[in-house]
Coordinates of C-alpha atoms in Angstrom, one line a residue:
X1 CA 74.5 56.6 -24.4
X2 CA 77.5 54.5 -23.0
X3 CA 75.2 52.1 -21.3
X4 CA 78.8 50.3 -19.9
X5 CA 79.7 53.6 -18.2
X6 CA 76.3 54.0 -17.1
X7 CA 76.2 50.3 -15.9
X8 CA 79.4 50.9 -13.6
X9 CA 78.1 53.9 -12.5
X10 CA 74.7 52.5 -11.0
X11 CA 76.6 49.2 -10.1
X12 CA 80.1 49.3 -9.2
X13 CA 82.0 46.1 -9.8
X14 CA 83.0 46.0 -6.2
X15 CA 82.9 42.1 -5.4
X16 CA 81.4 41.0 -8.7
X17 CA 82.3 38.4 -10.9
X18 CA 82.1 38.0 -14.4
X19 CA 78.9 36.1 -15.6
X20 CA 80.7 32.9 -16.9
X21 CA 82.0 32.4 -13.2
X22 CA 78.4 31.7 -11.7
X23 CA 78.1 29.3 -14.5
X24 CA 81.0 27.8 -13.2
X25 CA 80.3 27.9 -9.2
X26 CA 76.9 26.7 -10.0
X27 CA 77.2 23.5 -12.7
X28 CA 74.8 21.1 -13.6
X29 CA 73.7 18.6 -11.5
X30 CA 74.9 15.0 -11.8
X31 CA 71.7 13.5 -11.9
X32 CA 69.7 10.5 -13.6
X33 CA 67.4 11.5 -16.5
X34 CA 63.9 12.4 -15.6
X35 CA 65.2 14.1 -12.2
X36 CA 63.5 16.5 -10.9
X37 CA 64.7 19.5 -8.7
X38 CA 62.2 21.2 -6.4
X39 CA 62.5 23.4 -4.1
X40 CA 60.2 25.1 -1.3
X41 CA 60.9 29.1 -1.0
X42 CA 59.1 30.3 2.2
X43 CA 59.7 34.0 3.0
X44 CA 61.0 34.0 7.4
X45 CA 57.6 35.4 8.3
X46 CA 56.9 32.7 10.9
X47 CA 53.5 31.3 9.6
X48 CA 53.6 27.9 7.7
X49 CA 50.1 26.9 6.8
X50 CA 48.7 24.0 5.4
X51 CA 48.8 25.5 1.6
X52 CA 52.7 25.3 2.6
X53 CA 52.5 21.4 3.4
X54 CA 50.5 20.9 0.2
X55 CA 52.8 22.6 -2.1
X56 CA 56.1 20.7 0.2
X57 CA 54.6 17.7 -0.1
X58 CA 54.3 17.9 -3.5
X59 CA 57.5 19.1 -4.0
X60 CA 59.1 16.2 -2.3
X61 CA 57.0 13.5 -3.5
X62 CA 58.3 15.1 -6.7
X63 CA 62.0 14.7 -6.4
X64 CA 62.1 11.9 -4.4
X65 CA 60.2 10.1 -6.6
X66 CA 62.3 10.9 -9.6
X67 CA 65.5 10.5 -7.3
X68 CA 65.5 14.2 -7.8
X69 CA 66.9 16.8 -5.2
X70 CA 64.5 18.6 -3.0
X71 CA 66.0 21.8 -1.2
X72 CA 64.9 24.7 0.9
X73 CA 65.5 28.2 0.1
X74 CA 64.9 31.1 2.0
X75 CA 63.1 34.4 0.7
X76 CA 64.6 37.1 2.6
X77 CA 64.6 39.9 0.5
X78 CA 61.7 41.7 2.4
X79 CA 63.8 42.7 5.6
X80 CA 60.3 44.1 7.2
X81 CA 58.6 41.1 7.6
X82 CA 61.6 39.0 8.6
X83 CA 60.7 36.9 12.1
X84 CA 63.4 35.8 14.5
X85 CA 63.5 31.6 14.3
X86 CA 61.1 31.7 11.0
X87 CA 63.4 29.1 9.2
X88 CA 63.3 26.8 12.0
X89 CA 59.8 26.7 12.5
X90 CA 59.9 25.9 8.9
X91 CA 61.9 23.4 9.3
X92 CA 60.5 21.8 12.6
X93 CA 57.3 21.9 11.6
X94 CA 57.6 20.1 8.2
X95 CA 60.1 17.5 9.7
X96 CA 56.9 16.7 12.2
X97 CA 54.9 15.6 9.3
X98 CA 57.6 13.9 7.7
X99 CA 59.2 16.1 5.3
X100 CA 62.6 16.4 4.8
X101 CA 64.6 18.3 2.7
X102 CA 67.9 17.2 1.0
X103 CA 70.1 20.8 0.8
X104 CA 69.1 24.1 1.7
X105 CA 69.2 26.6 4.6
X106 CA 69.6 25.3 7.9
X107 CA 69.8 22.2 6.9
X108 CA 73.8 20.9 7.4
X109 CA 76.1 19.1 5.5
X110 CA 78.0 20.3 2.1
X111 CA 75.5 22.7 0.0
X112 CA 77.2 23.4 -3.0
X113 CA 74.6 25.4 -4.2
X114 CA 74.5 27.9 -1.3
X115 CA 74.2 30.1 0.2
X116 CA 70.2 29.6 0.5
X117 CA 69.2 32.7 1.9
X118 CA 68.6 35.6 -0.7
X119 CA 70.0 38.6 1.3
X120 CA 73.8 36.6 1.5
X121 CA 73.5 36.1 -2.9
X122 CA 73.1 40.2 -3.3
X123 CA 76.6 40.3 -5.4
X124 CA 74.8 37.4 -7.6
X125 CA 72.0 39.7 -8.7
X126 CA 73.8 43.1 -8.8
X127 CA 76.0 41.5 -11.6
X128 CA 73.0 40.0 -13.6
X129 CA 71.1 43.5 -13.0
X130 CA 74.3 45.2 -13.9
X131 CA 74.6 43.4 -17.4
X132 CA 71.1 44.4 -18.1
X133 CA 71.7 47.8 -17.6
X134 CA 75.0 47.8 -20.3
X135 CA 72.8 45.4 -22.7
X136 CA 70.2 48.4 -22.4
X137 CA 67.7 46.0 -20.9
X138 CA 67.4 47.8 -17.4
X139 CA 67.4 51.2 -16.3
X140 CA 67.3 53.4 -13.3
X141 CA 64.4 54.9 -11.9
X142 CA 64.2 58.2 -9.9
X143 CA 60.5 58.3 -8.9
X144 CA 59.2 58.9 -5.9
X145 CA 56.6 56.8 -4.2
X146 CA 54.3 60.0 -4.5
X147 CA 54.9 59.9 -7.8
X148 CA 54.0 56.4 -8.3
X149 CA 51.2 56.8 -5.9
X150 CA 50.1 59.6 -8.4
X151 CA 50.3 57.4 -11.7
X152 CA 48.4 55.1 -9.6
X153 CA 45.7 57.1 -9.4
X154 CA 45.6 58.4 -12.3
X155 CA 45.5 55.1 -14.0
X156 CA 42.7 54.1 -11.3
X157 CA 40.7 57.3 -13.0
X158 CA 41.2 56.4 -16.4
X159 CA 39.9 52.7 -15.8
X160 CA 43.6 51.4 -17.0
X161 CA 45.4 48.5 -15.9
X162 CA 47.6 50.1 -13.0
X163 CA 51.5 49.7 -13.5
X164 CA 54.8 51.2 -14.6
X165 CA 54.5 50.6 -18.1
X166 CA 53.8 52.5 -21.8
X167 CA 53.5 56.3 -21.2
X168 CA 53.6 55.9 -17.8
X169 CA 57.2 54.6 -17.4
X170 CA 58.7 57.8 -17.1
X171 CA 62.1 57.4 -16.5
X172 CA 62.6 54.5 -19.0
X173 CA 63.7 57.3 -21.9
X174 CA 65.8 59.5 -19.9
X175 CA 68.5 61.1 -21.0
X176 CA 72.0 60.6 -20.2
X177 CA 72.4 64.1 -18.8
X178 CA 69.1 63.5 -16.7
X179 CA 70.4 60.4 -15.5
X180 CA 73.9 62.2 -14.2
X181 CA 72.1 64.8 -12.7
X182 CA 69.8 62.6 -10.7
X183 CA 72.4 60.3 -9.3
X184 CA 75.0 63.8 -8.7
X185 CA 72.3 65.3 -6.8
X186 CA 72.5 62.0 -4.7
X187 CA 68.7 61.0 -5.6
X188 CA 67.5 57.2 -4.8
X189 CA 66.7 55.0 -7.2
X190 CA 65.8 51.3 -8.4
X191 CA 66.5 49.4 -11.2
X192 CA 64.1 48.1 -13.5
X193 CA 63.6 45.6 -15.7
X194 CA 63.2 47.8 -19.6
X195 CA 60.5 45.0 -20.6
X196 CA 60.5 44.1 -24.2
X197 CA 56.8 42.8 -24.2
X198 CA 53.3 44.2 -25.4
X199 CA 50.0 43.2 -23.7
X200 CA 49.0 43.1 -27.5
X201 CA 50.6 39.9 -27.6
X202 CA 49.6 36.2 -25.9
X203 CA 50.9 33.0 -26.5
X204 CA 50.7 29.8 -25.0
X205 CA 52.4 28.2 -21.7
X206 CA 52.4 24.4 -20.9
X207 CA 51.7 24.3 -17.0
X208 CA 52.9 21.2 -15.6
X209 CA 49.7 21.0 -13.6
X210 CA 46.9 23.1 -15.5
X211 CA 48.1 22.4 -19.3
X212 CA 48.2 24.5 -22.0
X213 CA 47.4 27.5 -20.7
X214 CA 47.1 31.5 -22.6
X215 CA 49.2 34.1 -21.3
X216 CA 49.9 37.6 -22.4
X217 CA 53.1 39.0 -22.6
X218 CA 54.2 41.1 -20.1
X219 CA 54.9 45.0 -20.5
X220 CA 55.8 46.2 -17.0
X221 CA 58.7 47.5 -16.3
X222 CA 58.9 46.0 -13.3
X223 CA 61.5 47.1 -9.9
X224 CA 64.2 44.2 -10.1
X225 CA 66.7 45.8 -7.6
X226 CA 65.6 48.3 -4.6
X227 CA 67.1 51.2 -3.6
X228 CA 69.3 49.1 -1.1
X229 CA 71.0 46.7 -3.6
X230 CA 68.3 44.1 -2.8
X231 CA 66.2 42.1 -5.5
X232 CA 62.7 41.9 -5.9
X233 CA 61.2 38.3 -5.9
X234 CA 60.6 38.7 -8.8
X235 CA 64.3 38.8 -10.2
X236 CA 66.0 36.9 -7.6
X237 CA 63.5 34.1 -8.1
X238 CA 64.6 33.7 -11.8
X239 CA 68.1 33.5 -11.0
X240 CA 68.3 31.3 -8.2
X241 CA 66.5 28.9 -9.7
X242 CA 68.9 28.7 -12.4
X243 CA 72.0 28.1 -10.8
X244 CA 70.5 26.1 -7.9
X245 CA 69.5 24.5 -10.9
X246 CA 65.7 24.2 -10.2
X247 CA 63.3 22.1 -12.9
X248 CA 60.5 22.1 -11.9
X249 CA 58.6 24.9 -9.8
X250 CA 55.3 23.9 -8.1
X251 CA 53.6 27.4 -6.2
X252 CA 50.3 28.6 -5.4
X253 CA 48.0 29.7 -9.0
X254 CA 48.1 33.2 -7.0
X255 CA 51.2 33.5 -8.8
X256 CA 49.5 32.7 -12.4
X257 CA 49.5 36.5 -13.0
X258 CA 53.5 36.8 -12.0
X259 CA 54.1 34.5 -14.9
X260 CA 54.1 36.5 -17.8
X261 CA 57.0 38.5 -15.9
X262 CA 59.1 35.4 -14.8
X263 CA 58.9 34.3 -18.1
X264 CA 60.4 37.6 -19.9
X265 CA 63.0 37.3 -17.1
X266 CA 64.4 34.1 -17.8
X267 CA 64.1 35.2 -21.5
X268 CA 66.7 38.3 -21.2
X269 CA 68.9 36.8 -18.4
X270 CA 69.6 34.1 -21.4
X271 CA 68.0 31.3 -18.6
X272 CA 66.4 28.1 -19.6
X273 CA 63.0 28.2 -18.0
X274 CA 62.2 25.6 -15.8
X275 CA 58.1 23.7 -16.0
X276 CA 56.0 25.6 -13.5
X277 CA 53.1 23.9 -12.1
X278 CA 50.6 25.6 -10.5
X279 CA 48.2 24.2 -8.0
X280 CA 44.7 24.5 -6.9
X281 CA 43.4 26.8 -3.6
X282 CA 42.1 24.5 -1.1
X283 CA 38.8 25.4 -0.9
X284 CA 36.0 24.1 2.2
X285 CA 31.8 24.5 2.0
X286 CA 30.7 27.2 4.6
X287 CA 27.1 27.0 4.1
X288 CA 26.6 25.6 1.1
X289 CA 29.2 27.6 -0.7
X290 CA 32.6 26.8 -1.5
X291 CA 35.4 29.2 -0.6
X292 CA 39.2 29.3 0.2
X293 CA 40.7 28.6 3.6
X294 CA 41.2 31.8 4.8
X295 CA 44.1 32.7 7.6
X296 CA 41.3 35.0 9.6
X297 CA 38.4 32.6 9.3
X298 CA 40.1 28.8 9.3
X299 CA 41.9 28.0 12.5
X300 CA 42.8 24.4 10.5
X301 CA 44.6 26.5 7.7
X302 CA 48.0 26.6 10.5
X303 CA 50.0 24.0 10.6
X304 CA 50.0 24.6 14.3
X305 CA 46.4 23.3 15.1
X306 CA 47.1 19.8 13.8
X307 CA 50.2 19.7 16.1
X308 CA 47.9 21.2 19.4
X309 CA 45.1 18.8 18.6
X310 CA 47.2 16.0 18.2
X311 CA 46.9 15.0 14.5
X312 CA 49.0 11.6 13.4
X313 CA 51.6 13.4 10.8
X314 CA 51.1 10.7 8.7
X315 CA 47.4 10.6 9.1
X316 CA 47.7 14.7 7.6
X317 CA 49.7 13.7 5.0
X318 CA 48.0 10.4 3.5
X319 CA 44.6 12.6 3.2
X320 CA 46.7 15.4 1.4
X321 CA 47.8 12.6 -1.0
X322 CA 44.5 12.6 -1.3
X323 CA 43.8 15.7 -3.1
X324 CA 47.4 16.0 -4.4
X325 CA 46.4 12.2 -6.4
X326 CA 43.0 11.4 -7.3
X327 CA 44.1 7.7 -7.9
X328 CA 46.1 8.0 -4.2
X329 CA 42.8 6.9 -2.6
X330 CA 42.3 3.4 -4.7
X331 CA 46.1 2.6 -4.3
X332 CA 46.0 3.2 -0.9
X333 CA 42.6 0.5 -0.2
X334 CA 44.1 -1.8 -2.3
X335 CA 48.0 -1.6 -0.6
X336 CA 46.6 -0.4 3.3
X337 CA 49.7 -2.0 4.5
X338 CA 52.0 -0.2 2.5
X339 CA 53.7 3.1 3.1
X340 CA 52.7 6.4 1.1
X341 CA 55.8 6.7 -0.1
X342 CA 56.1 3.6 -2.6
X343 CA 52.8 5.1 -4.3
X344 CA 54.4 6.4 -7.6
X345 CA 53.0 10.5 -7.3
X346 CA 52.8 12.5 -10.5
X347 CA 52.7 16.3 -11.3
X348 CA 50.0 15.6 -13.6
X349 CA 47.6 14.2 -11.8
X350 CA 47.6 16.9 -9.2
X351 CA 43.8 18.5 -9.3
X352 CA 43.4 21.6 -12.0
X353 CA 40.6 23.2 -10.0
X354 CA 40.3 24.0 -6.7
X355 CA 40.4 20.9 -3.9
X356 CA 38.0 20.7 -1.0
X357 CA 39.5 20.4 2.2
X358 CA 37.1 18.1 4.3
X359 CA 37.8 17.4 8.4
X360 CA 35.3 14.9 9.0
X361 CA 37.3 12.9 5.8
X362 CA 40.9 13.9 7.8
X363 CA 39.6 12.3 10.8
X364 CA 38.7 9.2 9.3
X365 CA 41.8 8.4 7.7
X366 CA 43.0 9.6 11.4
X367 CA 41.2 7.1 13.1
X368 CA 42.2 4.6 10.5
X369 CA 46.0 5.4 10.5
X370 CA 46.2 5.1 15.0
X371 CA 44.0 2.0 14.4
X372 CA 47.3 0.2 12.9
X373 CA 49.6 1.0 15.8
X374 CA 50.7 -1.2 18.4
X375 CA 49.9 0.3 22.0
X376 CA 53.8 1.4 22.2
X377 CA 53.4 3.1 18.8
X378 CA 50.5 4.7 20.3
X379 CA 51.8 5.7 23.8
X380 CA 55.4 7.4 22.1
X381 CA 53.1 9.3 19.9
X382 CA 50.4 10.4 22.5
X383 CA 53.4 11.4 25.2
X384 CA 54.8 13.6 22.6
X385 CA 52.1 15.4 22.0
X386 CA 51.6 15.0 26.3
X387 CA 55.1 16.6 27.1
X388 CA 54.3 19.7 24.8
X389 CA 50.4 20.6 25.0
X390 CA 48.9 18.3 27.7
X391 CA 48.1 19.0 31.7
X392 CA 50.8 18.3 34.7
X393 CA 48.5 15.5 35.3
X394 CA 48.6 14.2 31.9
X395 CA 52.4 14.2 31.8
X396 CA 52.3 12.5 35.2
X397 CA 50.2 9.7 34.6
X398 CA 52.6 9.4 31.2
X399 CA 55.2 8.3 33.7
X400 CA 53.8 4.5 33.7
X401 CA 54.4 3.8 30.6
X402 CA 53.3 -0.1 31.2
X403 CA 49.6 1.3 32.7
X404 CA 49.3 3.6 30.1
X405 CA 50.2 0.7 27.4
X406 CA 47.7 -2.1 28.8
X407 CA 44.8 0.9 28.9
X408 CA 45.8 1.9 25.1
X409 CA 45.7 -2.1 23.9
X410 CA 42.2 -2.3 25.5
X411 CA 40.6 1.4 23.5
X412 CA 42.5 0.3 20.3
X413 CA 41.4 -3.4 20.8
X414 CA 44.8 -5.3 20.6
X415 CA 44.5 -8.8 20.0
X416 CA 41.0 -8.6 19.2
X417 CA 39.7 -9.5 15.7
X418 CA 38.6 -6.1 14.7
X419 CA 40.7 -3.2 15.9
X420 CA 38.8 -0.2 17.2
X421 CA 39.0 3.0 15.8
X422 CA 37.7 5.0 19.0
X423 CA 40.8 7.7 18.7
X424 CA 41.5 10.3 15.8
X425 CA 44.2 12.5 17.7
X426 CA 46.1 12.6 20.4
X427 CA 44.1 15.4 22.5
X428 CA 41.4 13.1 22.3
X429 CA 42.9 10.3 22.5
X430 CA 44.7 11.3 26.0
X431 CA 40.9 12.2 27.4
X432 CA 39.4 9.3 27.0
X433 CA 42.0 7.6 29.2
X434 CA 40.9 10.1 31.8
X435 CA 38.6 8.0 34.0
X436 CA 41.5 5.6 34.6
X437 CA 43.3 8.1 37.2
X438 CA 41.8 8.8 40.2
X439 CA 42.5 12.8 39.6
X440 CA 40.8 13.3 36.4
X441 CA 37.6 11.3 37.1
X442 CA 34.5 13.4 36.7
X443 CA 31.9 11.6 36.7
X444 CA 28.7 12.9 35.9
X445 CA 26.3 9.9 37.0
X446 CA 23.5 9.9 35.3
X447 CA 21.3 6.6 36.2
X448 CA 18.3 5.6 34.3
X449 CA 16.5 3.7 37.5
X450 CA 15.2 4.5 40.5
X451 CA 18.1 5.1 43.7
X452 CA 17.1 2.0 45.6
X453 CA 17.3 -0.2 42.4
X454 CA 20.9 1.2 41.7
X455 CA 22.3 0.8 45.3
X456 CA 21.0 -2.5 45.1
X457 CA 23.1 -3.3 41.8
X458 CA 26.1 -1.8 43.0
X459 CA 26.0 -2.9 46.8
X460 CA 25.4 -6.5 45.2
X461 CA 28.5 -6.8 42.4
X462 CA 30.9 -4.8 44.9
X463 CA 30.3 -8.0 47.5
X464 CA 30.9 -10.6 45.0
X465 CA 33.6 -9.0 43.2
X466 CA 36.8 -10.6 42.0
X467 CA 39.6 -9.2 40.1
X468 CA 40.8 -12.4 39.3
X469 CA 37.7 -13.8 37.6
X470 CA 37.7 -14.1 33.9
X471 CA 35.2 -12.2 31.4
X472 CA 32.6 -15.5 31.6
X473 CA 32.9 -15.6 35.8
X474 CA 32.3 -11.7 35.8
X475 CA 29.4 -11.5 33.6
X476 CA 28.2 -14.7 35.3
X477 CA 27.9 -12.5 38.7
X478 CA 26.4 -9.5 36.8
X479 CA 23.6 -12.0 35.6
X480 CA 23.3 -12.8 39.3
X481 CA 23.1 -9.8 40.5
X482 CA 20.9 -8.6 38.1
X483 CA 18.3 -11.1 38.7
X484 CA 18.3 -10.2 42.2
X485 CA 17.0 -6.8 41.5
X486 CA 14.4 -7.5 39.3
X487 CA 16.4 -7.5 36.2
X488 CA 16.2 -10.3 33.0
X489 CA 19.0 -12.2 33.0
X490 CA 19.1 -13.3 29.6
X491 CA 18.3 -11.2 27.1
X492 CA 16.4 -13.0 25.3
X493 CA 14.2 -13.0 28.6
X494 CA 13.7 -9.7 28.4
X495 CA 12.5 -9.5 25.2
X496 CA 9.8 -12.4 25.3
X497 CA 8.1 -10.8 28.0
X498 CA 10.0 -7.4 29.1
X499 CA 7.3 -5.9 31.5
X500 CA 8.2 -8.4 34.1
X501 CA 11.4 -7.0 34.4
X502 CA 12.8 -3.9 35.5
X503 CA 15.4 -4.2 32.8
X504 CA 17.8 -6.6 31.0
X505 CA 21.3 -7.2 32.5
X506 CA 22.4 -5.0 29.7
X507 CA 20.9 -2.3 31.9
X508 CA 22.1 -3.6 35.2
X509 CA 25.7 -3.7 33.1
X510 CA 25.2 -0.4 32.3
X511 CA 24.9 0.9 35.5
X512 CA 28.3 -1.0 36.9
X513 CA 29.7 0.9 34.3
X514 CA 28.5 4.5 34.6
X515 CA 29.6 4.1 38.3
X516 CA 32.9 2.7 36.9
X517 CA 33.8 4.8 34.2
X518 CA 31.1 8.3 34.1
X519 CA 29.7 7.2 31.3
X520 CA 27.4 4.7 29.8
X521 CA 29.8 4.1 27.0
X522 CA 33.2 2.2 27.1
X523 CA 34.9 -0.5 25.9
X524 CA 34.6 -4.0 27.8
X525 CA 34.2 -3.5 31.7
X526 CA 35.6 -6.2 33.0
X527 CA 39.0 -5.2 31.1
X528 CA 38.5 -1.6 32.8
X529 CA 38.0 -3.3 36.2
X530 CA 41.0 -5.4 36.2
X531 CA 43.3 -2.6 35.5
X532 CA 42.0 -0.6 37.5
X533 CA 42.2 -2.9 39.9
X534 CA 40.6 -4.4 43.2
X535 CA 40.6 -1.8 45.7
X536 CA 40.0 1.2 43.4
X537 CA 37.3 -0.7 41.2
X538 CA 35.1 -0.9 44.7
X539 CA 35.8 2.5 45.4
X540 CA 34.2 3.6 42.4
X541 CA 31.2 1.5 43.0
X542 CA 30.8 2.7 46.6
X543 CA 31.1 6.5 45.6
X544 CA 28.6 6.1 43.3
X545 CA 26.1 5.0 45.8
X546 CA 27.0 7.3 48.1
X547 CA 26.2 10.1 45.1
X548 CA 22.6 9.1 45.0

C-alpha cells in the first residue's frame, strides 16, 4: 500500500506545514534549570469546581516556585459542550482567589506559544495525524456508531475488556481497494491511532506525585482525529504540550487509566514525555464513611459557593495548601505573618491518597485569616462581596464607609490585646452588623426576669445615660442601677450569698444589652452604645419596654 498516497488522500496538505516548522514556531523555552512549565486545560463548559482550584493551585505554586511559566489552555475540541463566557469565568474566578496565569487564552500580551484554544491549532494535528498515517501508524476507520455500539456489546457478553482493539479493530487491516471504495462512495470516517502495544505487557511509570507506579501497555486503537478534522483529547493533548513546551502535567488520578495511551502517543509522535503527577480525590466523611465530593451531592464542590458565602480567597487557598503540603500547616504556625507564597511548595509532597476536605477546619483558618485585617481591609473585602450578593439595605448602609469601619474595629477587636475571631466570611460577617441599622433590627427579646424588674432596669439606665461617659463611668451607672432593682452589684456579692439578690449586674447588663442589640451576646456594650449613639441608644431601650 502507498501509505503517502493514502496519507494525502485522507489529509490533504491544504495549509500544512512540514513537521520541522512547528519545531521551529514552537522552540524551547529560555528558562533557568529546574523550571517547570504547567499549565491548567479546562474544557469551556462553564463549571470550575474546587478539584480545579486544587489542581491550579498546584500548578502555579509549581512554576512559580521554580520561576517556571504557568499558562492556560483551552480544551475545545468537544463543540457540544462549549458554554458562551466559559473561559472568562475561568479566568475570573481563579483570579478571585489569587491565581494568575502567565500566557494563555484570554489572557493578553505576546503568547508565543498560541494560539491556546484547541479548535484554532486543527492544521497542527492534521499534519502530525497525517504523518502517522504515511509512517503506517494511523489508519482510517469507516465504522458506524451501530457498529461500534455492536462490538460493544458483544464484548459486554463475552466479559472482555470493551474497546477497538485485537480482532475487534476492524478496519485496522483493510485493504487498499476497501479503503478507495469507502472514501469514493463518500463514507465518514476517523483516524486512529494503529497502537503498537499489547495488554500482555506492563512496565513501570515514575508519577511525580504517586511514585513508581505499574502500567500496562496500551493496545487500543484509539479515535485521534473525528470525522470533522478535530482531535481527540487524547491526541491534541500530547501535542500541545510538546510545543507549548509543557514539563510537568499535574490532573486528576481519573486520568491514571488514559496514561498508558498518552504515553504510546508521545512514543510514536517522536515526543519527549513530560513527568505527570497525579493527584488525590478530595474526599469528605458523610456518616462515618469517606467519599468523594460529588457535583450532585456537595454544594461546596463549586467554586461559586465560596464567592456567595463570602469566603476570604486567601483563607480557601492557605487550607488547600494544606492538603496540597503536609508540612504547609507547621510552616505556616511558625511564619503566621508571612505570606503563602514564600513557603517553598513541592510536587512531591502532595498527598498519594485521597485528601479529606473538612469545613469546620476551612472556617477556622477563615476566622483566623479576617482576624489579621485592619477594619479597612475588612470593610473593601465585605463591600465586595455586598455590591454583588448582599441586600439594597446592605449596599446602603456600605455607603458610610467610616460607620461601617468603627463597627468592624469593635467585632474584630482593634487595638485590643487579643483580636477576635467572631467572623469567618463575609455573609456572615455583614449580619452581624445588622442590629447597628435601624432597618435590619429584629429583635427577638427574650428576657430572663419578670416585666416589672426589666422596665425597672431599662427606665433606670435610659435616665442616667451618657454617651460621653467612658467604659468605668457606664458600668459604674449599671452597678447603680442594678442595685436599685434588687440586683448584686459586685459579683463577688452575688456569689457569697446569691438568694438575696435577684441577679448579679451581669444579669442587669445582660438585659441593657438584649434591648440594645436582640441578643444576649455581643461584644462590649458601651462601645455599641456610643456608636450608635445618644438618641438612638434610648430608643432602643424604650422600645424594649414598651415590648413587654
Amino acid at each position: 500500500m502507498d501509505l503517502q498516497k493514502l496519507a494525502s488522500a485522507l489529509i490533504p496538505d491544504g495549509d500544512l506545514l512540514p513537521l520541522d516548522e512547528y519545531e521551529k514556531m514552537y522552540p524551547p523555552r529560555n528558562l533557568s534549570k529546574g523550571a517547570e512549565v504547567t499549565r491548567l486545560a479546562p474544557s469551556p463548559t462553564g463549571f470550575i469546581h474546587l478539584g480545579n482550584l486544587y489542581s491550579a493551585l498546584a500548578d502555579e505554586r509549581t512554576a512559580h516556585t521554580t520561576g517556571g511559566i504557568f499558562y492556560l489552555r483551552i480544551e475545545d475540541t468537544d463543540e457540544k459542550r462549549k458554554v458562551d463566557g466559559a473561559v472568562e469565568s475561568v479566568i475570573r474566578s481563579l483570579k478571585y482567589f489569587g491565581i494568575n496565569f502567565d500566557e494563555g487564552a484570554e489572557i493578553g500580551g505576546e503568547n508565543a506559544y498560541g494560539p491556546y484554544y484547541q479548535r484554532q491549532r486543527a492544521s497542527i494535528y492534521r499534519a502530525f495525524a497525517k504523518d502517522l498515517i504515511a509512517r503506517g501508524l494511523a489508519y482510517p476507520c469507516f465504522c458506524t456508531e451501530d457498529e461500534l455500539n455492536a462490538i460493544r456489546e458483544e464484548q459486554t457478553a463475552r466479559k472482555e475488556i470493551t474497546g477497538y482493539y485485537g480482532k475487534y479493530a476492524r478496519c485496522r487491516n483493510l485493504s487498499e481497494e476497501q479503503i478507495y471504495a469507502n472514501l469514493a462512495s463518500g463514507k465518514p470516517f476517523v483516524i486512529r491511532l494503529k497502537s503498537q502495544g499489547s495488554a500482555e505487557n506492563k512496565f513501570t511509570f515514575r508519577d511525580a506525585i504517586k511514585g513508581d507506579i505499574t502500567v500496562t501497555e496500551n493496545d487500543q486503537d484509539v479515535v485521534i482525529l473525528k470525522s470533522d478534522g478535530i482531535p481527540t483529547y487524547h491526541f491534541a493533548h500530547a501535542i500541545d504540550d510538546h510545543f507549548m513546551r509543557t514539563t510537568l502535567v499535574i490532573r486528576g488520578e481519573e486520568w491514571l487509566s488514559s496514561l498508558p495511551i498518552h504515553v504510546e502517543l508521545f512514543k510514536v509522535l517522536g515526543f519527549e514525555l513530560p513527568k505527570y503527577g497525579h493527584t488525590c480525590s478530595l474526599m469528605k466523611t458523610d456518616n462515618g464513611t469517606k467519599r468523594k465530593l460529588s457535583k450532585r451531592k456537595d454544594p461546596e464542590l463549586s467554586l461559586d459557593y465560596y464567592r456567595a458565602e463570602g469566603y476570604y480567597p486567601k483563607a480557601v487557598i492557605k487550607y488547600l495548601m494544606t492538603i496540597l503540603n503536609s508540612n504547609f500547616e507547621e510552616w505556616s504556625a511558625k511564619n503566621p505573618a508571612a505570606d503563602y507564597t514564600q513557603f517553598k511548595f513541592s510536587v512531591s509532597k502532595m498527598g498519594k491518597s485521597g485528601a479529606l476536605f473538612d469545613l469546620d477546619k476551612l472556617n477556622d483558618i477563615s476566622r483566623t485569616e479576617l482576624s489579621k485585617l485592619t477594619e479597612g481591609e475588612m470593610y473593601e473585602f465585605l463591600n465586595g462581596w455586598t455590591a454583588e450578593f448582599g441586600t439594597d439595605a446592605d449596599r446602603e448602609h456600605f455607603k458610610d464607609r467610616a460607620y461601617i469601619e468603627s463597627i468592624l474595629a469593635l467585632i474584630m477587636g482593634v487595638g485590643s490585646k487579643k483580636r477576635r475571631k467572631d467572623i469567618e466570611r463575609a455573609g456572615q460577617g455583614v449580619r452581624l452588623m445588622d442590629y447597628f441599622f435601624d432597618d435590619t433590627f429584629a429583635p427577638g427579646y427574650s428576657f430572663r426576669f419578670e416585666k416589672d424588674v426589666v422596665k425597672r432596669i431599662l427606665n433606670g439606665f435610659a435616665e442616667v445615660y451618657d454617651e460621653n461617659d467612658d467604659n468605668s463611668a457606664w458600668f459604674n451607672k449599671v452597678k447603680a442601677v442594678a442595685a436599685d432593682a434588687g440586683f448584686a452589684a459586685e459579683t463577688s456579692e452575688y456569689k457569697a450569698n446569691p438568694s438575696a439578690y435577684k441577679g448579679s449586674v451581669a444579669d442587669a447588663a445582660e438585659i441593657l444589652r438584649i434591648a440594645v442589640t436582640g441578643s444576649s451576646n455581643s461584644p462590649d456594650l458601651c462601645s455599641i452604645m456610643k456608636i450608635l449613639g445618644q438618641e438612638r441608644s434610648l430608643k432602643r431601650l424604650s422600645d424594649a419596654g414598651k415590648s413587654l
